[in-house]
Amino acid sequence: MGTRERILDTSLALFNQRGTAGISSLEIATELGISPGNLYYHFRGKEEILAALMAECELALGRLIHRIRADELAAEDYDPLLHSVFRVCHHFRFLFRDQEALRFAKAPIPRRWHRLMAQLKAFAQALVAGMDALQPLGLSAARRDALAEALMLTTLGSLSFDAILDHQEDEAARIRLGIDRLAVLLAPYAHPAVAKLEG
Amino acid sequence: MGTRERILDTSLALFNQRGTAGISSLEIATELGISPGNLYYHFRGKEEILAALMAECELALGRLIHRIRADELAAEDYDPLLHSVFRVCHHFRFLFRDQEALRFAKAPIPRRWHRLMAQLKAFAQALVAGMDALQPLGLSAARRDALAEALMLTTLGSLSFDAILDHQEDEAARIRLGIDRLAVLLAPYAHPAVAKLEG
């Protein structure tokens, strides 16, 4: 693995553990055992590292949105798709816990952050639209939109909240717990895609 | 209004606007037009101000939990109750946006913050239990618990997310939007309490 990738990996781990505000680029260099100058050669400060991690997250989510929009999904496609989006969000979970730090960070962080949130909302809307196409949910457009927002907020909340209450489960168990919460929200629609959600 | 109350009010406004990490006790004193020494006479630093605001939030939520547990609620009680809890959470909204700053703040902030989250979960559980007593929801205990968590996470997400997407609505409209999202989650149960939610 190249130095650039090692810097990104270590930064991600530190941000997930301790938030972005508490971590300096000097600490990242120390953790890696490289000189601050070497780190600076790759990234001119923490903002550039943050921006690179956000770009990775955007790319991963973009692929999933493309998939949900391009194909006509069958009922059995929803469980792996929800797992994928949860895995991406869990991987970059500091982005969803540290809102104030990111909202008030230097440019271009706040703009990128808004874009990421808009992407997540687009994913939730495409998910609800796909389910509706598979079998009508019997909801008005406004209610479908409110349902998409509730699903998105529950997902984001799952990522933050589990850390807060110090749930000790491993990553897979945490993702499972998050999907269970989405399933209970969707279950009343007795939808074939929901019946295919494991757990 | 006494100086102590003015300090708390101004701090709350600044924290809601700009998060806790970006605000120093010196800035609070400057905003109030008082000397740092005068502020220090009332609160020995930002942590004490934060702790006092958290105690206020806890007290307000505690009263609402007491109400939901003590009375047997009728269907028409749920709308005002949800409004009350949203109003309290909206008033102290910085507490739900600035998770990392609060998790890694000096004692006793992180412990208090956990307590507040546990309180919100207890409220959501009591809400679901009350609705179930009024008319069975037809859910297992585990699913009722998942529903309570999803309601809580959607509420917390509403408070954070609206600020992020810069919705320009006033406080009442934001609270309405949050309650709409809860209503869409509860609507499939065709429950009398849900039918009484306005909007």
GROMACS .gro file of C-alpha atoms in nm:
model
  398
    1MET     CA    1   0.000   0.000   0.000
    2GLY     CA    2   0.135   0.344  -0.093
    3THR     CA    3   0.189   0.622   0.160
    4ARG     CA    4  -0.112   0.815   0.031
    5GLU     CA    5  -0.344   0.518   0.090
    6ARG     CA    6  -0.189   0.450   0.432
    7ILE     CA    7  -0.253   0.811   0.532
    8LEU     CA    8  -0.617   0.786   0.426
    9ASP     CA    9  -0.670   0.452   0.604
   10THR     CA   10  -0.513   0.568   0.929
   11SER     CA   11  -0.698   0.900   0.920
   12LEU     CA   12  -1.029   0.723   0.866
   13ALA     CA   13  -0.964   0.493   1.164
   14LEU     CA   14  -0.869   0.787   1.388
   15PHE     CA   15  -1.168   1.000   1.278
   16ASN     CA   16  -1.407   0.710   1.339
   17GLN     CA   17  -1.260   0.656   1.684
   18ARG     CA   18  -1.223   1.011   1.807
   19GLY     CA   19  -1.403   1.248   1.570
   20THR     CA   20  -1.240   1.496   1.335
   21ALA     CA   21  -1.205   1.789   1.577
   22GLY     CA   22  -0.983   1.594   1.817
   23ILE     CA   23  -0.733   1.479   1.552
   24SER     CA   24  -0.454   1.691   1.402
   25SER     CA   25  -0.248   1.608   1.095
   26LEU     CA   26   0.054   1.585   1.328
   27GLU     CA   27  -0.118   1.304   1.520
   28ILE     CA   28  -0.192   1.125   1.194
   29ALA     CA   29   0.176   1.143   1.095
   30THR     CA   30   0.285   1.021   1.441
   31GLU     CA   31   0.039   0.729   1.430
   32LEU     CA   32   0.183   0.629   1.091
   33GLY     CA   33   0.543   0.676   1.200
   34ILE     CA   34   0.614   0.919   0.915
   35SER     CA   35   0.742   1.275   0.930
   36PRO     CA   36   0.497   1.569   0.913
   37GLY     CA   37   0.682   1.674   0.598
   38ASN     CA   38   0.612   1.342   0.431
   39LEU     CA   39   0.241   1.370   0.518
   40TYR     CA   40   0.240   1.728   0.391
   41TYR     CA   41   0.388   1.609   0.061
   42HIS     CA   42   0.067   1.407   0.006
   43PHE     CA   43  -0.195   1.625   0.176
   44ARG     CA   44  -0.166   1.990   0.271
   45GLY     CA   45  -0.343   1.952   0.604
   46LYS     CA   46  -0.642   1.780   0.753
   47GLU     CA   47  -0.899   1.942   0.520
   48GLU     CA   48  -0.741   1.777   0.217
   49ILE     CA   49  -0.752   1.438   0.390
   50LEU     CA   50  -1.116   1.495   0.483
   51ALA     CA   51  -1.200   1.599   0.127
   52ALA     CA   52  -1.033   1.285  -0.014
   53LEU     CA   53  -1.226   1.060   0.227
   54MET     CA   54  -1.551   1.234   0.139
   55ALA     CA   55  -1.478   1.184  -0.231
   56GLU     CA   56  -1.433   0.809  -0.166
   57CYS     CA   57  -1.764   0.793   0.020
   58GLU     CA   58  -1.940   0.989  -0.256
   59LEU     CA   59  -1.803   0.754  -0.520
   60ALA     CA   60  -1.919   0.443  -0.332
   61LEU     CA   61  -2.267   0.586  -0.275
   62GLY     CA   62  -2.285   0.707  -0.635
   63ARG     CA   63  -2.230   0.351  -0.756
   64LEU     CA   64  -2.514   0.220  -0.538
   65ILE     CA   65  -2.751   0.495  -0.655
   66HIS     CA   66  -2.664   0.414  -1.013
   67ARG     CA   67  -2.744   0.048  -0.950
   68ILE     CA   68  -3.080   0.118  -0.789
   69ARG     CA   69  -3.180   0.354  -1.073
   70ALA     CA   70  -3.048   0.158  -1.368
   71ASP     CA   71  -3.197  -0.184  -1.295
   72GLU     CA   72  -3.547  -0.289  -1.228
   73LEU     CA   73  -3.493  -0.450  -0.892
   74ALA     CA   74  -3.652  -0.774  -0.780
   75ALA     CA   75  -3.768  -0.827  -0.421
   76GLU     CA   76  -3.452  -1.023  -0.333
   77ASP     CA   77  -3.225  -0.735  -0.440
   78TYR     CA   78  -3.325  -0.505  -0.153
   79ASP     CA   79  -3.151  -0.685   0.133
   80PRO     CA   80  -2.803  -0.687  -0.031
   81LEU     CA   81  -2.857  -0.327  -0.145
   82LEU     CA   82  -2.944  -0.207   0.207
   83HIS     CA   83  -2.645  -0.398   0.341
   84SER     CA   84  -2.419  -0.227   0.088
   85VAL     CA   85  -2.535   0.123   0.174
   86PHE     CA   86  -2.508   0.052   0.548
   87ARG     CA   87  -2.158  -0.086   0.499
   88VAL     CA   88  -2.045   0.225   0.311
   89CYS     CA   89  -2.198   0.457   0.570
   90HIS     CA   90  -2.055   0.253   0.857
   91HIS     CA   91  -1.710   0.258   0.699
   92PHE     CA   92  -1.718   0.639   0.687
   93ARG     CA   93  -1.926   0.677   1.003
   94PHE     CA   94  -1.737   0.981   1.137
   95LEU     CA   95  -1.903   1.179   0.856
   96PHE     CA   96  -2.243   1.126   1.016
   97ARG     CA   97  -2.146   1.181   1.378
   98ASP     CA   98  -1.951   1.499   1.358
   99GLN     CA   99  -2.197   1.729   1.191
  100GLU     CA  100  -2.102   2.059   1.350
  101ALA     CA  101  -1.732   2.008   1.288
  102LEU     CA  102  -1.802   1.944   0.919
  103ARG     CA  103  -2.060   2.222   0.878
  104PHE     CA  104  -1.816   2.478   1.012
  105ALA     CA  105  -1.498   2.337   0.857
  106LYS     CA  106  -1.305   2.530   0.593
  107ALA     CA  107  -1.415   2.514   0.228
  108PRO     CA  108  -1.475   2.287   0.042
  109ILE     CA  109  -1.582   2.059   0.331
  110PRO     CA  110  -1.931   2.203   0.407
  111ARG     CA  111  -2.034   2.202   0.041
  112ARG     CA  112  -1.916   1.846  -0.007
  113TRP     CA  113  -2.098   1.744   0.308
  114HIS     CA  114  -2.425   1.888   0.179
  115ARG     CA  115  -2.372   1.698  -0.144
  116LEU     CA  116  -2.322   1.375   0.047
  117MET     CA  117  -2.645   1.429   0.240
  118ALA     CA  118  -2.830   1.503  -0.084
  119GLN     CA  119  -2.688   1.180  -0.226
  120LEU     CA  120  -2.815   0.979   0.070
  121LYS     CA  121  -3.158   1.133   0.032
  122ALA     CA  122  -3.156   1.050  -0.341
  123PHE     CA  123  -3.069   0.691  -0.251
  124ALA     CA  124  -3.359   0.667  -0.005
  125GLN     CA  125  -3.598   0.818  -0.260
  126ALA     CA  126  -3.483   0.577  -0.531
  127LEU     CA  127  -3.526   0.288  -0.286
  128VAL     CA  128  -3.885   0.386  -0.207
  129ALA     CA  129  -3.959   0.452  -0.578
  130GLY     CA  130  -3.817   0.111  -0.670
  131MET     CA  131  -4.030  -0.062  -0.406
  132ASP     CA  132  -4.335   0.131  -0.526
  133ALA     CA  133  -4.271   0.019  -0.885
  134LEU     CA  134  -4.235  -0.342  -0.770
  135GLN     CA  135  -4.567  -0.325  -0.586
  136PRO     CA  136  -4.752   0.000  -0.509
  137LEU     CA  137  -4.710   0.113  -0.148
  138GLY     CA  138  -5.042   0.297  -0.150
  139LEU     CA  139  -4.886   0.628  -0.046
  140SER     CA  140  -4.915   0.978  -0.194
  141ALA     CA  141  -4.597   1.133  -0.340
  142ALA     CA  142  -4.560   1.350  -0.027
  143ARG     CA  143  -4.588   1.048   0.203
  144ARG     CA  144  -4.340   0.850  -0.006
  145ASP     CA  145  -4.101   1.142   0.034
  146ALA     CA  146  -4.157   1.156   0.410
  147LEU     CA  147  -4.100   0.779   0.426
  148ALA     CA  148  -3.772   0.816   0.232
  149GLU     CA  149  -3.656   1.090   0.472
  150ALA     CA  150  -3.754   0.882   0.775
  151LEU     CA  151  -3.556   0.585   0.639
  152MET     CA  152  -3.254   0.806   0.577
  153LEU     CA  153  -3.272   0.969   0.920
  154THR     CA  154  -3.310   0.631   1.090
  155THR     CA  155  -3.002   0.507   0.902
  156LEU     CA  156  -2.795   0.811   0.999
  157GLY     CA  157  -2.923   0.788   1.355
  158SER     CA  158  -2.832   0.419   1.373
  159LEU     CA  159  -2.474   0.502   1.280
  160SER     CA  160  -2.446   0.771   1.547
  161PHE     CA  161  -2.664   0.632   1.819
  162ASP     CA  162  -2.500   0.290   1.845
  163ALA     CA  163  -2.166   0.453   1.911
  164ILE     CA  164  -2.322   0.672   2.177
  165LEU     CA  165  -2.483   0.396   2.374
  166ASP     CA  166  -2.157   0.199   2.339
  167HIS     CA  167  -2.315  -0.106   2.188
  168GLN     CA  168  -2.032  -0.358   2.186
  169GLU     CA  169  -2.140  -0.554   1.880
  170ASP     CA  170  -1.910  -0.600   1.585
  171GLU     CA  171  -1.963  -0.428   1.252
  172ALA     CA  172  -2.188  -0.698   1.104
  173ALA     CA  173  -2.414  -0.696   1.413
  174ARG     CA  174  -2.440  -0.318   1.404
  175ILE     CA  175  -2.536  -0.320   1.037
  176ARG     CA  176  -2.792  -0.593   1.110
  177LEU     CA  177  -2.941  -0.381   1.391
  178GLY     CA  178  -2.971  -0.082   1.157
  179ILE     CA  179  -3.145  -0.287   0.890
  180ASP     CA  180  -3.384  -0.431   1.151
  181ARG     CA  181  -3.491  -0.077   1.232
  182LEU     CA  182  -3.559  -0.007   0.864
  183ALA     CA  183  -3.747  -0.337   0.834
  184VAL     CA  184  -3.981  -0.248   1.120
  185LEU     CA  185  -4.060   0.082   0.945
  186LEU     CA  186  -4.132  -0.088   0.615
  187ALA     CA  187  -4.297  -0.403   0.750
  188PRO     CA  188  -4.652  -0.262   0.775
  189TYR     CA  189  -4.658  -0.227   0.398
  190ALA     CA  190  -4.636  -0.609   0.377
  191HIS     CA  191  -4.416  -0.555   0.076
  192PRO     CA  192  -4.238  -0.845  -0.099
  193ALA     CA  193  -3.903  -0.661  -0.072
  194VAL     CA  194  -3.947  -0.630   0.305
  195ALA     CA  195  -4.031  -0.999   0.339
  196LYS     CA  196  -3.691  -1.069   0.180
  197LEU     CA  197  -3.499  -0.869   0.440
  198GLU     CA  198  -3.320  -1.115   0.663
  199GLY     CA  199  -3.339  -1.106   1.039
  200MET     CA  200  -3.338   3.834   3.413
  201GLY     CA  201  -3.034   3.763   3.633
  202THR     CA  202  -2.683   3.738   3.491
  203ARG     CA  203  -2.678   3.360   3.536
  204GLU     CA  204  -2.993   3.319   3.325
  205ARG     CA  205  -2.864   3.564   3.063
  206ILE     CA  206  -2.541   3.364   3.033
  207LEU     CA  207  -2.737   3.041   2.982
  208ASP     CA  208  -2.972   3.198   2.726
  209THR     CA  209  -2.692   3.352   2.523
  210SER     CA  210  -2.480   3.037   2.537
  211LEU     CA  211  -2.773   2.828   2.417
  212ALA     CA  212  -2.830   3.064   2.122
  213LEU     CA  213  -2.461   3.058   2.027
  214PHE     CA  214  -2.431   2.678   2.062
  215ASN     CA  215  -2.742   2.628   1.847
  216GLN     CA  216  -2.601   2.862   1.583
  217ARG     CA  217  -2.241   2.755   1.571
  218GLY     CA  218  -2.196   2.432   1.769
  219THR     CA  219  -2.015   2.396   2.101
  220ALA     CA  220  -1.661   2.346   1.968
  221GLY     CA  221  -1.656   2.684   1.793
  222ILE     CA  222  -1.762   2.888   2.098
  223SER     CA  223  -1.536   2.987   2.389
  224SER     CA  224  -1.648   3.126   2.723
  225LEU     CA  225  -1.468   3.449   2.627
  226GLU     CA  226  -1.697   3.484   2.323
  227ILE     CA  227  -2.001   3.427   2.542
  228ALA     CA  228  -1.887   3.706   2.776
  229THR     CA  229  -1.819   3.939   2.479
  230GLU     CA  230  -2.161   3.866   2.327
  231LEU     CA  231  -2.324   3.954   2.661
  232GLY     CA  232  -2.109   4.262   2.713
  233ILE     CA  233  -1.986   4.138   3.051
  234SER     CA  234  -1.630   4.082   3.171
  235PRO     CA  235  -1.478   3.731   3.162
  236GLY     CA  236  -1.441   3.764   3.540
  237ASN     CA  237  -1.813   3.821   3.581
  238LEU     CA  238  -1.890   3.515   3.370
  239TYR     CA  239  -1.637   3.313   3.568
  240TYR     CA  240  -1.810   3.416   3.890
  241HIS     CA  241  -2.121   3.227   3.768
  242PHE     CA  242  -1.966   2.943   3.568
  243ARG     CA  243  -1.610   2.815   3.580
  244GLY     CA  244  -1.579   2.763   3.206
  245LYS     CA  245  -1.779   2.628   2.917
  246GLU     CA  246  -1.824   2.278   3.065
  247GLU     CA  247  -2.022   2.418   3.357
  248ILE     CA  248  -2.248   2.610   3.119
  249LEU     CA  249  -2.297   2.297   2.907
  250ALA     CA  250  -2.376   2.092   3.218
  251ALA     CA  251  -2.635   2.348   3.333
  252LEU     CA  252  -2.805   2.349   2.991
  253MET     CA  253  -2.809   1.969   2.986
  254ALA     CA  254  -2.967   1.967   3.333
  255GLU     CA  255  -3.243   2.198   3.202
  256CYS     CA  256  -3.305   1.969   2.906
  257GLU     CA  257  -3.312   1.662   3.131
  258LEU     CA  258  -3.562   1.827   3.363
  259ALA     CA  259  -3.796   1.920   3.078
  260LEU     CA  260  -3.780   1.571   2.926
  261GLY     CA  261  -3.821   1.413   3.269
  262ARG     CA  262  -4.150   1.599   3.315
  263LEU     CA  263  -4.281   1.472   2.980
  264ILE     CA  264  -4.179   1.113   3.057
  265HIS     CA  265  -4.354   1.140   3.394
  266ARG     CA  266  -4.670   1.260   3.218
  267ILE     CA  267  -4.670   0.980   2.963
  268ARG     CA  268  -4.616   0.718   3.233
  269ALA     CA  269  -4.849   0.852   3.500
  270ASP     CA  270  -5.165   0.904   3.296
  271GLU     CA  271  -5.357   0.671   3.078
  272LEU     CA  272  -5.344   0.873   2.760
  273ALA     CA  273  -5.634   0.917   2.521
  274ALA     CA  274  -5.584   0.931   2.144
  275GLU     CA  275  -5.601   1.312   2.141
  276ASP     CA  276  -5.315   1.343   2.393
  277TYR     CA  277  -5.048   1.220   2.153
  278ASP     CA  278  -5.028   1.521   1.923
  279PRO     CA  279  -4.964   1.776   2.202
  280LEU     CA  280  -4.722   1.533   2.369
  281LEU     CA  281  -4.516   1.488   2.050
  282HIS     CA  282  -4.518   1.864   2.000
  283SER     CA  283  -4.388   1.914   2.353
  284VAL     CA  284  -4.100   1.671   2.315
  285PHE     CA  285  -4.006   1.816   1.975
  286ARG     CA  286  -4.016   2.167   2.120
  287VAL     CA  287  -3.783   2.071   2.404
  288CYS     CA  288  -3.541   1.892   2.169
  289HIS     CA  289  -3.553   2.179   1.920
  290HIS     CA  290  -3.482   2.432   2.194
  291PHE     CA  291  -3.166   2.241   2.293
  292ARG     CA  292  -3.089   2.123   1.939
  293PHE     CA  293  -2.711   2.172   1.964
  294LEU     CA  294  -2.711   1.869   2.198
  295PHE     CA  295  -2.820   1.645   1.913
  296ARG     CA  296  -2.598   1.788   1.640
  297ASP     CA  297  -2.266   1.799   1.809
  298GLN     CA  298  -2.224   1.442   1.917
  299GLU     CA  299  -1.848   1.404   1.890
  300ALA     CA  300  -1.779   1.728   2.076
  301LEU     CA  301  -2.000   1.610   2.362
  302ARG     CA  302  -1.873   1.250   2.368
  303PHE     CA  303  -1.515   1.369   2.402
  304ALA     CA  304  -1.580   1.668   2.628
  305LYS     CA  305  -1.445   1.676   2.984
  306ALA     CA  306  -1.640   1.501   3.264
  307PRO     CA  307  -1.926   1.511   3.352
  308ILE     CA  308  -2.048   1.599   2.999
  309PRO     CA  309  -2.023   1.255   2.831
  310ARG     CA  310  -2.201   1.079   3.119
  311ARG     CA  311  -2.481   1.336   3.121
  312TRP     CA  312  -2.513   1.306   2.748
  313HIS     CA  313  -2.560   0.931   2.770
  314ARG     CA  314  -2.825   0.989   3.035
  315LEU     CA  315  -3.008   1.228   2.806
  316MET     CA  316  -3.005   0.976   2.521
  317ALA     CA  317  -3.134   0.705   2.758
  318GLN     CA  318  -3.411   0.945   2.863
  319LEU     CA  319  -3.515   1.003   2.502
  320LYS     CA  320  -3.524   0.631   2.441
  321ALA     CA  321  -3.735   0.582   2.755
  322PHE     CA  322  -3.975   0.847   2.623
  323ALA     CA  323  -4.006   0.671   2.286
  324GLN     CA  324  -4.063   0.335   2.456
  325ALA     CA  325  -4.329   0.482   2.685
  326LEU     CA  326  -4.496   0.640   2.381
  327VAL     CA  327  -4.514   0.310   2.196
  328ALA     CA  328  -4.627   0.126   2.514
  329GLY     CA  329  -4.900   0.387   2.568
  330MET     CA  330  -5.024   0.351   2.213
  331ASP     CA  331  -5.017  -0.027   2.246
  332ALA     CA  332  -5.226  -0.006   2.565
  333LEU     CA  333  -5.478   0.222   2.391
  334GLN     CA  334  -5.512  -0.023   2.104
  335PRO     CA  335  -5.275  -0.316   2.040
  336LEU     CA  336  -5.026  -0.245   1.760
  337GLY     CA  337  -4.991  -0.614   1.679
  338LEU     CA  338  -4.613  -0.612   1.725
  339SER     CA  339  -4.382  -0.838   1.926
  340ALA     CA  340  -4.193  -0.678   2.217
  341ALA     CA  341  -3.874  -0.675   2.004
  342ARG     CA  342  -4.051  -0.501   1.716
  343ARG     CA  343  -4.210  -0.246   1.952
  344ASP     CA  344  -3.860  -0.172   2.078
  345ALA     CA  345  -3.724  -0.136   1.723
  346LEU     CA  346  -4.017   0.095   1.642
  347ALA     CA  347  -3.941   0.308   1.950
  348GLU     CA  348  -3.574   0.335   1.845
  349ALA     CA  349  -3.668   0.423   1.488
  350LEU     CA  350  -3.901   0.698   1.615
  351MET     CA  351  -3.627   0.836   1.839
  352LEU     CA  352  -3.364   0.825   1.565
  353THR     CA  353  -3.599   0.994   1.318
  354THR     CA  354  -3.665   1.268   1.575
  355LEU     CA  355  -3.295   1.323   1.640
  356GLY     CA  356  -3.225   1.312   1.268
  357SER     CA  357  -3.498   1.567   1.200
  358LEU     CA  358  -3.334   1.809   1.440
  359SER     CA  359  -2.993   1.771   1.277
  360PHE     CA  360  -3.086   1.719   0.918
  361ASP     CA  361  -3.309   2.024   0.877
  362ALA     CA  362  -3.024   2.245   0.987
  363ILE     CA  363  -2.792   2.076   0.742
  364LEU     CA  364  -3.010   2.118   0.438
  365ASP     CA  365  -3.071   2.479   0.551
  366HIS     CA  366  -3.447   2.454   0.551
  367GLN     CA  367  -3.558   2.810   0.603
  368GLU     CA  368  -3.881   2.737   0.787
  369ASP     CA  369  -3.949   2.883   1.130
  370GLU     CA  370  -3.948   2.675   1.445
  371ALA     CA  371  -4.316   2.574   1.426
  372ALA     CA  372  -4.279   2.457   1.063
  373ARG     CA  373  -3.970   2.253   1.151
  374ILE     CA  374  -4.147   2.085   1.440
  375ARG     CA  375  -4.445   2.015   1.211
  376LEU     CA  376  -4.210   1.856   0.953
  377GLY     CA  377  -4.057   1.633   1.221
  378ILE     CA  378  -4.398   1.519   1.343
  379ASP     CA  379  -4.506   1.448   0.985
  380ARG     CA  380  -4.213   1.209   0.953
  381LEU     CA  381  -4.320   1.029   1.272
  382ALA     CA  382  -4.678   1.018   1.148
  383VAL     CA  383  -4.578   0.846   0.824
  384LEU     CA  384  -4.394   0.583   1.027
  385LEU     CA  385  -4.691   0.522   1.254
  386ALA     CA  386  -4.967   0.562   0.994
  387PRO     CA  387  -4.968   0.201   0.870
  388TYR     CA  388  -5.085   0.089   1.214
  389ALA     CA  389  -5.408   0.285   1.151
  390HIS     CA  390  -5.400   0.370   1.517
  391PRO     CA  391  -5.648   0.616   1.674
  392ALA     CA  392  -5.359   0.820   1.823
  393VAL     CA  393  -5.203   0.858   1.477
  394ALA     CA  394  -5.536   0.969   1.327
  395LYS     CA  395  -5.532   1.254   1.584
  396LEU     CA  396  -5.193   1.384   1.472
  397GLU     CA  397  -5.249   1.707   1.285
  398GLY     CA  398  -5.104   1.774   0.943
   0.00000   0.00000   0.00000
